[in-house]
PDB file of C-alpha atoms in Angstrom:
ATOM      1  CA  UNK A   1       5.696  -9.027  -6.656  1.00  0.00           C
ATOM      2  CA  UNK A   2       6.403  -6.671  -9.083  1.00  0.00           C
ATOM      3  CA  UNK A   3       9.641  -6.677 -10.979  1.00  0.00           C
ATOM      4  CA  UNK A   4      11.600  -4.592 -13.727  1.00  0.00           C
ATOM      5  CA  UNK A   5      12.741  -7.846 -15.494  1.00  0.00           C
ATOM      6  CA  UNK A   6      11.923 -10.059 -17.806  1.00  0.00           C
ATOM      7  CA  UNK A   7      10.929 -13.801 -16.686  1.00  0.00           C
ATOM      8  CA  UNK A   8      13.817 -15.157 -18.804  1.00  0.00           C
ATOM      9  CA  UNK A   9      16.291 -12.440 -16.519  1.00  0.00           C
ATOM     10  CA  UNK A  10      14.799 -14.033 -13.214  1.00  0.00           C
ATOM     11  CA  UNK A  11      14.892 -17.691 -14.248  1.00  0.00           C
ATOM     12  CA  UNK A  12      19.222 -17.276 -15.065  1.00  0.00           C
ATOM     13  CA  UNK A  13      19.582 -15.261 -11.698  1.00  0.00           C
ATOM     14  CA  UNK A  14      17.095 -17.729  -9.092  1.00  0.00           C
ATOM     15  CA  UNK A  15      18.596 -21.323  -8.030  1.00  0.00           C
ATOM     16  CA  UNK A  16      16.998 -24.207 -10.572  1.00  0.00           C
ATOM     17  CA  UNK A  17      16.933 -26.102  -7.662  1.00  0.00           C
ATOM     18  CA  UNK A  18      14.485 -24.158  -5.775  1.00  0.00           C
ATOM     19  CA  UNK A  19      12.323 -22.696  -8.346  1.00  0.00           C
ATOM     20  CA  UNK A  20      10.671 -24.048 -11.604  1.00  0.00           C
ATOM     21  CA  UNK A  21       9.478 -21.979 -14.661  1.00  0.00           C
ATOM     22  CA  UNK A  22       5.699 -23.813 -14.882  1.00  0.00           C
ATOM     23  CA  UNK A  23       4.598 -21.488 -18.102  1.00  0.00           C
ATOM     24  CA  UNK A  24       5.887 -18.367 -19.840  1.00  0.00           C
ATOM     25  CA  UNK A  25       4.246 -16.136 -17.139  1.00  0.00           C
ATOM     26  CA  UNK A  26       5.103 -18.088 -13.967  1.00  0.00           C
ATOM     27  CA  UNK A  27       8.170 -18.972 -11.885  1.00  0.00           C
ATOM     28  CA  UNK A  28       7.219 -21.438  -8.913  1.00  0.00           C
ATOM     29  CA  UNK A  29       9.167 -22.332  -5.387  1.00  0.00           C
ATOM     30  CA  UNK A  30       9.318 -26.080  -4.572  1.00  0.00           C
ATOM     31  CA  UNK A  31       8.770 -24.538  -0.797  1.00  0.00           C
ATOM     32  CA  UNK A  32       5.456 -22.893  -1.992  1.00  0.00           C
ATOM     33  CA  UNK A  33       4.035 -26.363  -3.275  1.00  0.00           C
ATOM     34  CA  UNK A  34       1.503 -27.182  -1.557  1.00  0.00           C
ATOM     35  CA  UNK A  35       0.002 -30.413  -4.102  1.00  0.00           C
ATOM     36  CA  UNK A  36      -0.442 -31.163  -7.377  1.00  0.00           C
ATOM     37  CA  UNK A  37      -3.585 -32.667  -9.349  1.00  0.00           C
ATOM     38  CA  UNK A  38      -4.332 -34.234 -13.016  1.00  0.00           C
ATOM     39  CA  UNK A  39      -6.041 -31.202 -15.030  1.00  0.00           C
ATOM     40  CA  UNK A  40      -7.871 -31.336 -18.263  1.00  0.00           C
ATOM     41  CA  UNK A  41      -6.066 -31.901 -21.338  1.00  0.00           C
ATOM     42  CA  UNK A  42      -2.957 -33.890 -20.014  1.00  0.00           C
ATOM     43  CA  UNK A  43      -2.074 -30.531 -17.566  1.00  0.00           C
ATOM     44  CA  UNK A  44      -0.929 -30.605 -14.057  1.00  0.00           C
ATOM     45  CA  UNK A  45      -2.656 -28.232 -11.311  1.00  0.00           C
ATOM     46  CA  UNK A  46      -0.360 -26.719  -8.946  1.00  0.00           C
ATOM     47  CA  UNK A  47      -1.816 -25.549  -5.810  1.00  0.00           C
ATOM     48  CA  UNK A  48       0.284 -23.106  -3.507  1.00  0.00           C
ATOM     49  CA  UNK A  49       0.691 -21.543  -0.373  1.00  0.00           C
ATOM     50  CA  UNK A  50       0.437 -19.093  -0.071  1.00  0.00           C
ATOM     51  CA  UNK A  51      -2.401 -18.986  -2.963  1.00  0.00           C
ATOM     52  CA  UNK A  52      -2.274 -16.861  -5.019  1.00  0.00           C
ATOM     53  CA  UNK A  53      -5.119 -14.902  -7.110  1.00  0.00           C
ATOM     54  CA  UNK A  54      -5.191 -17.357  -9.785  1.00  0.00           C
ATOM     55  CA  UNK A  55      -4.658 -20.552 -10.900  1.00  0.00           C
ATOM     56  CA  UNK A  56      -1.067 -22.098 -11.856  1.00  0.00           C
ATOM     57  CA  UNK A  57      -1.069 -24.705 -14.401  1.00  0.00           C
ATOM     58  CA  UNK A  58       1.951 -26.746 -15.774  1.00  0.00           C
ATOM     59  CA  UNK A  59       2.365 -25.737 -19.615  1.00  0.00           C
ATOM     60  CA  UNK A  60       1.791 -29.292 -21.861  1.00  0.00           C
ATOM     61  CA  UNK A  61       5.065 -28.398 -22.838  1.00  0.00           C
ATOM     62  CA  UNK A  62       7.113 -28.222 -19.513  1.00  0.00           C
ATOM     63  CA  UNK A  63       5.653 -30.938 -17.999  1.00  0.00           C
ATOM     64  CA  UNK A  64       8.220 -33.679 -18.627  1.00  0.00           C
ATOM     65  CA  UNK A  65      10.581 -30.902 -17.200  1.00  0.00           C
ATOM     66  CA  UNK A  66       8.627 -30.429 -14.236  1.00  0.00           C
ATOM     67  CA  UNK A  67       8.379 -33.888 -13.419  1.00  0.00           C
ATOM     68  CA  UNK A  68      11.946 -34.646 -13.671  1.00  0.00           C
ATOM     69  CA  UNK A  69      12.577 -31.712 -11.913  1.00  0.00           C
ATOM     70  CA  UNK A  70      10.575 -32.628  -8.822  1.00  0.00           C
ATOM     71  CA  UNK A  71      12.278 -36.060  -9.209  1.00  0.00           C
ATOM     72  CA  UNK A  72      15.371 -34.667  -8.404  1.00  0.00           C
ATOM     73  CA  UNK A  73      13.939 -33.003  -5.221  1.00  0.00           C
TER      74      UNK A  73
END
C-alpha cells in the first residue's frame, strides 16, 4: 500500500500487539506470518501471506525485539 507517512507515523498509530517493525522499511502483521527460518549472518527470514514481491528479513538489530515480541503472542 501506498501511504503519505512516514514508517515511524504508522508504527505510533498501529496496535504493537498486532504488528512488528522487522527493519527501517517494513512493518509486519503477526496474522500475515506465515513461518520463519534461520538466514545468513544471524538473520531471521520471514515468510508471509500473502507474499509479497520481496523478501522480509529481521534487522540483526531488532531481532531480540522480535523474538520477545512473538513470545508475548
Amino acid at each position: 500500500h501506498i501511504l503519505d507517512l512516514t514508517l515511524d507515523a504508522i508504527q505510533e498509530a498501529i496496535d504493537p500487539h498486532r504488528f512488528f517493525r522487522v527493519s527501517r522499511s517494513q512493518i509486519v502483521s503477526i496474522d500475515a506470518i506465515e513461518n520463519i527460518s534461520k538466514h545468513l549472518n544471524n538473520r531471521l527470514k520471514i515468510n508471509l501471506n500473502p507474499k509479497p514481491a520481496f523478501d522480509t528479513f529481521v534487522s540483526r538489530f531488532r531481532i531480540n525485539y522480535f523474538m520477545e515480541w512473538l513470545e508475548g503472542k
